[in-house]
Amino acid sequence: MAAAAPELVWIAEAFALPGTVTAISPLGNGNVNDTYRVDTTSGDRFVLQRLNTQVFPQPQLVMRNLQVLSDHAQQRLVAGQRWEVPQVIPNRHTGEPWVENGDQFWRLLSFVNNAITVDAITTAEQAGQVGRGLGLFHSLISDLPAEQLADTLPGFHITPGYLAAYDQTLQSTSLQLCDRSQWCCAFVEQRRTLAPLLEQAKAAGRLQLRPIHGDPKVNNVMLCASTGIAVSLVDLDTVKPGLVHYDIGDCLRSACNRLGEEAGDGEGVCFDLELCQAVLEGYLGAARASLSADDLDHIFDAARLISFELGLRFFGDHLAGNAYFRTSRPGHNLDRARVQFRLTESIEAQEAEIRAIVDAQR
Ligand code: GN1
Ligand code: MG
């Protein structure tokens, strides 16, 4: 057995695994949950995750959504189509889809075999597959009644809420703001009026609530290791009713930034139009039928707003002492914020070109 913390082995084996555990190793680069790969004597692999219950205070609801989604998608999948929805492995003692250990909440999911993820896109083909993956996911869940899904994270992607929280933090912080932070403050001030854009379009009836993924950044799309095609969208904690624009914006902001989210303090970050075109072709090729003219009109706004929003969330968390996003060095969330703000600037500077790419797909 490779070295694995005995506590982790105990937790993994509390689930109804075939065989016993042979190895447990950290998996992926999530900012919120803890994720491990579990290997077993049966040869099957699994994904073990500790949910961050500060972020998801009702983890049972997260698991119920996952079950609803997975049941629905299984019925909708066409025979022969390679698309995988992670399956939940039950607790071997209680049958529940989780194991609790003190105040820790754990789950075990099936592993998507022969598939990879990338933290930053390098080719237009990958970008096209990431877009197609999101489009397939949206079309699979488009007829899942939104009311069957619980809201696992109230306020998620409601930009005015993040702005209000940021204002409060800024008022109460005793941090001496460095030049780089002051640049971020000025950046937010200049874009304050953007914040309610998507929420206003929703209130005006131009955009409708639908089931969404909530977090479809590039490294949550799994690509077949042999063919490169998208085969799964993982990290389903934030599946809930929302605007597909949150997803489209999140997919674009992460896929069209070749330097990735961890690009130092943002120097050189830009929004790549070739990748944008590929993402949208892939996405619309799979999901075009469910989008209205109003939906298409708001794609540019979505890309700009979700980049800005994530920058605001990172910056707010930096000011608040890094309570939400996991960090690995001082100033990490400030750097991440500046990456997203540089990306926002680049999106703004290319508004006409981005709108033209959308218009060419109508
Ligand atoms: C968080 O945990 P992870 O890395 O999948 C966050 C997303 C952000 C993302 C940025 C529940 O996702 O909203 O876009 O970091 N998830 C939550 O990397 O807040
Ligand atoms: Mg996530």
Coordinates of C-alpha atoms and ligand atoms in Angstrom, one line a residue:
M1 CA 0.0 0.0 0.0
A2 CA 1.4 3.4 -0.9
A3 CA 1.5 5.9 1.9
A4 CA -2.0 7.2 2.7
A5 CA -3.2 8.9 5.9
P6 CA -4.9 6.1 7.9
E7 CA -7.8 8.5 8.6
L8 CA -8.4 8.9 4.8
V9 CA -8.3 5.2 4.3
W10 CA -10.8 4.7 7.1
I11 CA -13.1 7.3 5.5
A12 CA -12.8 5.8 2.0
E13 CA -13.5 2.3 3.3
A14 CA -16.6 3.5 5.1
F15 CA -18.1 3.8 1.6
A16 CA -19.3 0.7 -0.3
L17 CA -16.1 0.2 -2.3
P18 CA -15.3 -2.9 -4.2
G19 CA -12.1 -4.3 -2.6
T20 CA -9.9 -2.3 -0.3
V21 CA -7.9 0.9 -0.7
T22 CA -4.4 0.6 -2.2
A23 CA -3.5 4.3 -2.5
I24 CA -5.0 7.8 -1.9
S25 CA -3.4 10.9 -3.5
P26 CA -4.4 14.6 -3.8
L27 CA -6.3 15.3 -7.0
G28 CA -6.9 18.6 -8.9
N29 CA -6.6 22.2 -7.9
G30 CA -9.9 23.1 -6.3
N31 CA -10.1 26.3 -4.3
V32 CA -12.9 25.2 -2.0
N33 CA -13.2 21.4 -1.3
D34 CA -10.4 18.9 -0.6
T35 CA -10.2 16.2 -3.3
Y36 CA -8.3 12.9 -3.5
R37 CA -8.0 10.0 -5.9
V38 CA -8.6 6.6 -4.3
D39 CA -7.2 3.4 -5.9
T40 CA -8.6 0.0 -4.9
T41 CA -7.6 -3.7 -5.1
S42 CA -10.4 -4.1 -7.6
G43 CA -8.6 -1.8 -10.1
D44 CA -11.5 0.7 -9.8
R45 CA -10.7 4.3 -9.0
F46 CA -12.8 6.8 -7.1
V47 CA -12.9 10.5 -6.2
L48 CA -13.0 11.2 -2.5
Q49 CA -14.0 14.7 -1.4
R50 CA -14.4 16.6 1.8
L51 CA -17.0 19.2 1.2
N52 CA -16.2 22.7 2.6
T53 CA -19.1 23.1 5.0
Q54 CA -18.3 26.8 5.5
V55 CA -19.1 27.3 1.9
F56 CA -21.9 24.7 1.7
P57 CA -23.6 24.8 5.1
Q58 CA -26.2 22.2 3.9
P59 CA -24.1 19.5 2.2
Q60 CA -27.0 17.1 2.2
L61 CA -28.8 19.4 -0.3
V62 CA -25.7 19.3 -2.5
M63 CA -25.9 15.5 -2.5
R64 CA -29.6 15.5 -3.3
N65 CA -29.0 17.8 -6.3
L66 CA -26.3 15.5 -7.5
Q67 CA -28.7 12.5 -7.3
V68 CA -31.5 14.4 -9.1
L69 CA -29.1 15.5 -11.8
S70 CA -27.5 12.1 -12.3
D71 CA -30.9 10.3 -12.5
H72 CA -32.1 12.9 -15.1
A73 CA -29.0 12.8 -17.2
Q74 CA -28.9 9.0 -17.3
Q75 CA -32.4 9.0 -18.8
R76 CA -31.5 11.6 -21.4
L77 CA -28.3 10.1 -22.6
V78 CA -28.4 8.6 -26.0
A79 CA -27.1 5.0 -26.5
G80 CA -23.5 5.0 -27.6
Q81 CA -22.8 8.6 -26.5
R82 CA -19.7 8.9 -24.3
W83 CA -20.8 11.3 -21.6
E84 CA -20.3 10.5 -18.0
V85 CA -22.1 11.8 -14.9
P86 CA -20.1 11.0 -11.8
Q87 CA -22.0 8.3 -9.7
V88 CA -22.4 8.6 -6.0
I89 CA -21.1 5.7 -3.9
P90 CA -23.2 5.1 -0.7
N91 CA -22.0 4.8 2.9
R92 CA -21.6 1.0 3.4
H93 CA -23.2 1.2 6.9
T94 CA -26.1 3.7 6.5
G95 CA -26.7 3.6 2.7
E96 CA -26.6 7.5 2.8
P97 CA -24.5 9.2 0.0
W98 CA -22.0 10.6 2.5
V99 CA -19.8 9.8 5.5
E100 CA -19.7 12.1 8.4
N101 CA -16.6 12.2 10.6
G102 CA -17.1 14.7 13.5
D103 CA -17.9 17.9 11.7
Q104 CA -16.4 16.7 8.4
F105 CA -18.7 15.7 5.5
W106 CA -17.2 13.3 2.9
R107 CA -18.5 11.8 -0.3
L108 CA -17.2 9.3 -2.8
L109 CA -17.8 9.5 -6.5
S110 CA -16.9 7.3 -9.5
F111 CA -13.8 8.3 -11.4
V112 CA -13.9 9.3 -15.1
N113 CA -11.3 6.9 -16.6
N114 CA -9.0 7.8 -19.5
A115 CA -9.7 11.5 -19.3
I116 CA -7.7 14.6 -18.5
T117 CA -8.3 18.2 -17.4
V118 CA -6.2 21.2 -18.3
D119 CA -5.8 24.4 -16.1
A120 CA -5.3 26.6 -19.2
I121 CA -6.2 26.0 -22.8
T122 CA -3.5 25.7 -25.4
T123 CA -5.4 24.9 -28.7
A124 CA -8.6 26.0 -30.4
E125 CA -9.6 22.3 -30.5
Q126 CA -9.5 22.1 -26.7
A127 CA -11.5 25.3 -26.5
G128 CA -14.1 24.0 -28.9
Q129 CA -14.4 20.8 -26.8
V130 CA -14.8 22.8 -23.5
G131 CA -17.6 24.8 -25.1
R132 CA -19.2 21.7 -26.5
G133 CA -19.0 20.0 -23.1
L134 CA -20.9 22.9 -21.5
G135 CA -23.4 22.9 -24.3
L136 CA -24.0 19.2 -24.0
F137 CA -24.4 19.6 -20.2
H138 CA -26.9 22.4 -20.7
S139 CA -28.9 20.5 -23.2
L140 CA -28.9 17.4 -21.0
I141 CA -30.4 19.3 -18.1
S142 CA -32.5 21.8 -20.0
D143 CA -35.7 20.0 -19.3
L144 CA -34.9 19.2 -15.6
P145 CA -37.5 21.3 -13.7
A146 CA -35.4 24.0 -11.9
E147 CA -37.7 23.6 -8.8
Q148 CA -36.4 20.0 -8.3
L149 CA -33.0 21.5 -7.5
A150 CA -32.2 23.1 -4.1
D151 CA -30.3 26.3 -3.9
T152 CA -27.1 25.0 -2.4
L153 CA -25.4 28.4 -2.2
P154 CA -27.8 31.3 -2.0
G155 CA -26.4 34.5 -3.6
F156 CA -23.9 32.6 -5.8
H157 CA -23.2 34.7 -9.0
I158 CA -25.5 37.5 -7.8
T159 CA -22.9 40.2 -8.5
P160 CA -24.6 43.1 -6.6
G161 CA -24.4 40.9 -3.5
Y162 CA -20.7 40.5 -3.9
L163 CA -20.3 44.2 -4.4
A164 CA -22.3 44.9 -1.2
A165 CA -20.2 42.4 0.8
Y166 CA -17.0 44.0 -0.7
D167 CA -18.2 47.5 0.4
Q168 CA -18.8 46.3 3.9
T169 CA -15.4 44.6 4.1
L170 CA -13.6 47.7 2.8
Q171 CA -15.4 49.8 5.4
S172 CA -14.4 47.6 8.3
T173 CA -10.9 46.5 7.2
S174 CA -7.9 47.8 9.2
L175 CA -5.5 46.6 6.4
Q176 CA -3.2 49.3 5.0
L177 CA -4.0 49.1 1.3
C178 CA -0.9 48.6 -0.9
D179 CA -0.6 50.2 -4.4
R180 CA -1.8 47.0 -6.0
S181 CA -4.9 46.9 -3.8
Q182 CA -5.6 50.5 -4.5
W183 CA -5.5 49.8 -8.2
C184 CA -8.1 47.1 -7.6
C185 CA -10.3 49.5 -5.6
A186 CA -10.2 52.0 -8.4
F187 CA -11.0 49.2 -10.9
V188 CA -14.1 48.2 -9.0
E189 CA -15.2 51.8 -8.6
Q190 CA -15.1 52.4 -12.3
R191 CA -17.3 49.3 -12.9
R192 CA -19.8 49.6 -10.1
T193 CA -22.7 50.2 -12.5
L194 CA -22.0 46.9 -14.3
A195 CA -22.8 44.8 -11.3
P196 CA -26.6 44.5 -11.7
L197 CA -26.6 44.0 -15.5
L198 CA -27.6 40.3 -15.6
E199 CA -29.9 40.5 -12.6
Q200 CA -31.7 43.4 -14.2
A201 CA -32.2 41.5 -17.4
K202 CA -33.6 38.6 -15.3
A203 CA -36.0 40.9 -13.5
A204 CA -37.1 42.4 -16.8
G205 CA -38.0 38.9 -18.1
R206 CA -35.3 39.0 -20.8
L207 CA -33.4 36.1 -19.2
Q208 CA -34.9 33.1 -17.4
L209 CA -33.8 30.9 -14.6
R210 CA -32.7 27.4 -15.7
P211 CA -30.7 24.6 -14.2
I212 CA -27.0 25.5 -14.5
H213 CA -23.6 24.0 -13.5
G214 CA -22.4 27.1 -11.7
D215 CA -18.7 26.4 -12.0
P216 CA -17.8 25.3 -15.5
K217 CA -14.2 26.6 -15.6
V218 CA -11.9 24.8 -17.9
N219 CA -10.5 22.3 -15.4
N220 CA -13.9 21.0 -14.6
V221 CA -14.4 19.8 -18.2
M222 CA -12.9 16.3 -18.7
L223 CA -11.4 15.6 -22.1
C224 CA -10.9 12.0 -23.4
A225 CA -7.2 11.3 -23.1
S226 CA -7.2 9.4 -26.5
T227 CA -9.5 11.6 -28.6
G228 CA -9.6 15.0 -26.9
I229 CA -13.4 15.1 -26.9
A230 CA -15.3 16.4 -23.9
V231 CA -16.7 13.5 -21.9
S232 CA -17.8 14.9 -18.6
L233 CA -18.4 18.0 -16.6
V234 CA -17.4 17.5 -13.0
D235 CA -17.6 19.5 -9.7
L236 CA -21.4 19.5 -9.5
D237 CA -21.8 21.2 -6.1
T238 CA -23.2 24.4 -7.6
V239 CA -25.8 22.8 -9.9
K240 CA -28.9 24.8 -9.2
P241 CA -31.3 27.2 -10.8
G242 CA -29.6 30.3 -12.3
L243 CA -28.8 32.0 -15.6
V244 CA -27.0 30.0 -18.2
H245 CA -25.0 33.3 -18.6
Y246 CA -23.2 32.6 -15.4
D247 CA -22.0 29.4 -16.9
I248 CA -21.2 30.8 -20.4
G249 CA -19.3 33.8 -18.8
D250 CA -17.4 31.5 -16.5
C251 CA -16.5 29.1 -19.3
L252 CA -15.3 32.0 -21.6
R253 CA -13.3 33.8 -18.9
S254 CA -11.4 30.6 -18.0
A255 CA -11.1 29.1 -21.5
C256 CA -10.0 32.3 -23.3
N257 CA -7.2 33.2 -20.9
R258 CA -4.2 31.2 -22.1
L259 CA -2.1 32.1 -19.1
G260 CA -4.7 30.6 -16.7
E261 CA -6.1 31.9 -13.4
E262 CA -2.8 31.6 -11.6
A263 CA -0.9 33.9 -13.9
G264 CA 1.2 35.9 -11.4
D265 CA -0.3 39.3 -10.8
G266 CA -2.0 39.5 -14.2
E267 CA 0.8 41.0 -16.3
G268 CA 0.3 39.9 -19.9
V269 CA -3.2 38.3 -19.3
C270 CA -5.5 38.8 -22.3
F271 CA -8.8 37.4 -23.6
D272 CA -8.0 35.4 -26.8
L273 CA -10.5 35.9 -29.6
E274 CA -9.5 32.7 -31.5
L275 CA -10.3 30.7 -28.4
C276 CA -13.5 32.7 -27.8
Q277 CA -14.7 31.8 -31.3
A278 CA -13.9 28.1 -30.8
V279 CA -15.7 28.0 -27.4
L280 CA -18.8 29.6 -28.8
E281 CA -18.9 27.4 -31.9
G282 CA -18.6 24.4 -29.7
Y283 CA -21.2 25.6 -27.2
L284 CA -23.7 26.8 -29.6
G285 CA -23.3 23.7 -31.8
A286 CA -24.6 21.7 -28.8
A287 CA -27.0 24.2 -27.1
R288 CA -28.1 26.7 -29.8
A289 CA -31.7 25.3 -29.9
S290 CA -32.4 26.4 -26.3
L291 CA -31.1 30.0 -26.6
S292 CA -33.2 33.0 -27.5
A293 CA -32.1 36.2 -29.3
D294 CA -32.0 37.9 -25.8
D295 CA -29.8 35.1 -24.5
L296 CA -27.3 35.7 -27.4
D297 CA -27.5 39.5 -26.8
H298 CA -26.1 39.0 -23.3
I299 CA -23.2 36.7 -24.0
F300 CA -20.7 39.6 -24.2
D301 CA -22.1 41.0 -20.9
A302 CA -21.7 37.6 -19.3
A303 CA -18.1 37.2 -20.2
R304 CA -17.2 40.7 -18.9
L305 CA -19.4 40.4 -15.8
I306 CA -18.3 37.0 -14.6
S307 CA -14.6 37.9 -15.0
F308 CA -15.2 41.1 -13.1
E309 CA -17.2 39.3 -10.5
L310 CA -14.6 36.6 -9.8
G311 CA -11.9 39.4 -9.5
L312 CA -14.2 41.1 -7.0
R313 CA -14.7 37.9 -5.1
F314 CA -11.0 37.2 -4.9
F315 CA -10.2 40.8 -4.0
G316 CA -13.0 40.9 -1.3
D317 CA -11.6 37.7 0.1
H318 CA -8.1 39.1 0.2
L319 CA -9.4 42.1 2.2
A320 CA -11.4 39.8 4.5
G321 CA -8.3 37.7 5.3
N322 CA -8.8 34.8 2.8
A323 CA -11.8 33.2 4.6
Y324 CA -13.3 31.6 1.4
F325 CA -10.7 30.7 -1.3
R326 CA -7.9 28.5 -0.2
T327 CA -4.5 30.3 -0.7
S328 CA -0.9 29.0 -0.8
R329 CA 1.0 32.2 -0.2
P330 CA 0.5 35.8 1.1
G331 CA -1.2 38.0 -1.4
H332 CA -2.4 35.0 -3.5
N333 CA -6.1 36.2 -3.7
L334 CA -4.9 39.7 -4.6
D335 CA -2.9 38.3 -7.5
R336 CA -5.8 36.2 -8.6
A337 CA -8.0 39.3 -8.5
R338 CA -5.6 41.3 -10.6
V339 CA -5.6 38.4 -13.2
Q340 CA -9.4 38.6 -13.5
F341 CA -9.4 42.4 -13.7
R342 CA -6.7 42.4 -16.4
L343 CA -8.9 39.9 -18.3
T344 CA -11.9 42.1 -17.8
E345 CA -10.0 45.0 -19.3
S346 CA -9.1 42.9 -22.3
I347 CA -12.7 41.8 -22.8
E348 CA -13.8 45.4 -22.7
A349 CA -11.2 46.5 -25.2
Q350 CA -12.4 43.8 -27.6
E351 CA -16.2 44.3 -27.2
A352 CA -16.9 44.9 -30.9
E353 CA -14.9 41.8 -31.9
I354 CA -16.6 39.6 -29.3
R355 CA -20.1 40.8 -30.2
A356 CA -19.2 40.1 -33.9
I357 CA -18.2 36.5 -33.1
V358 CA -21.6 36.0 -31.3
D359 CA -23.5 37.7 -34.2
A360 CA -21.8 35.5 -36.8
Q361 CA -23.4 32.5 -35.0
R362 CA -27.0 33.7 -35.0
Ligands
GN1_1 C1 -14.1 28.0 -6.8 O1 -13.4 25.2 -5.8 P1 -13.3 25.5 -7.3 O2 -12.0 25.8 -7.6 O3 -14.0 24.4 -8.1 C2 -15.4 28.7 -6.8 C3 -15.8 29.2 -8.2 C4 -14.7 30.0 -8.8 C5 -13.4 29.2 -8.8 C6 -12.2 30.0 -9.3 C7 -18.3 27.2 -4.8 O4 -14.2 26.8 -7.5 O5 -17.0 30.0 -8.1 O6 -15.0 30.4 -10.1 O7 -13.1 28.8 -7.4 N1 -16.5 27.8 -6.3 C8 -17.3 28.2 -5.3 O8 -11.1 29.2 -9.5 O9 -17.3 29.4 -4.8
MG2 MG -16.1 24.1 -7.7

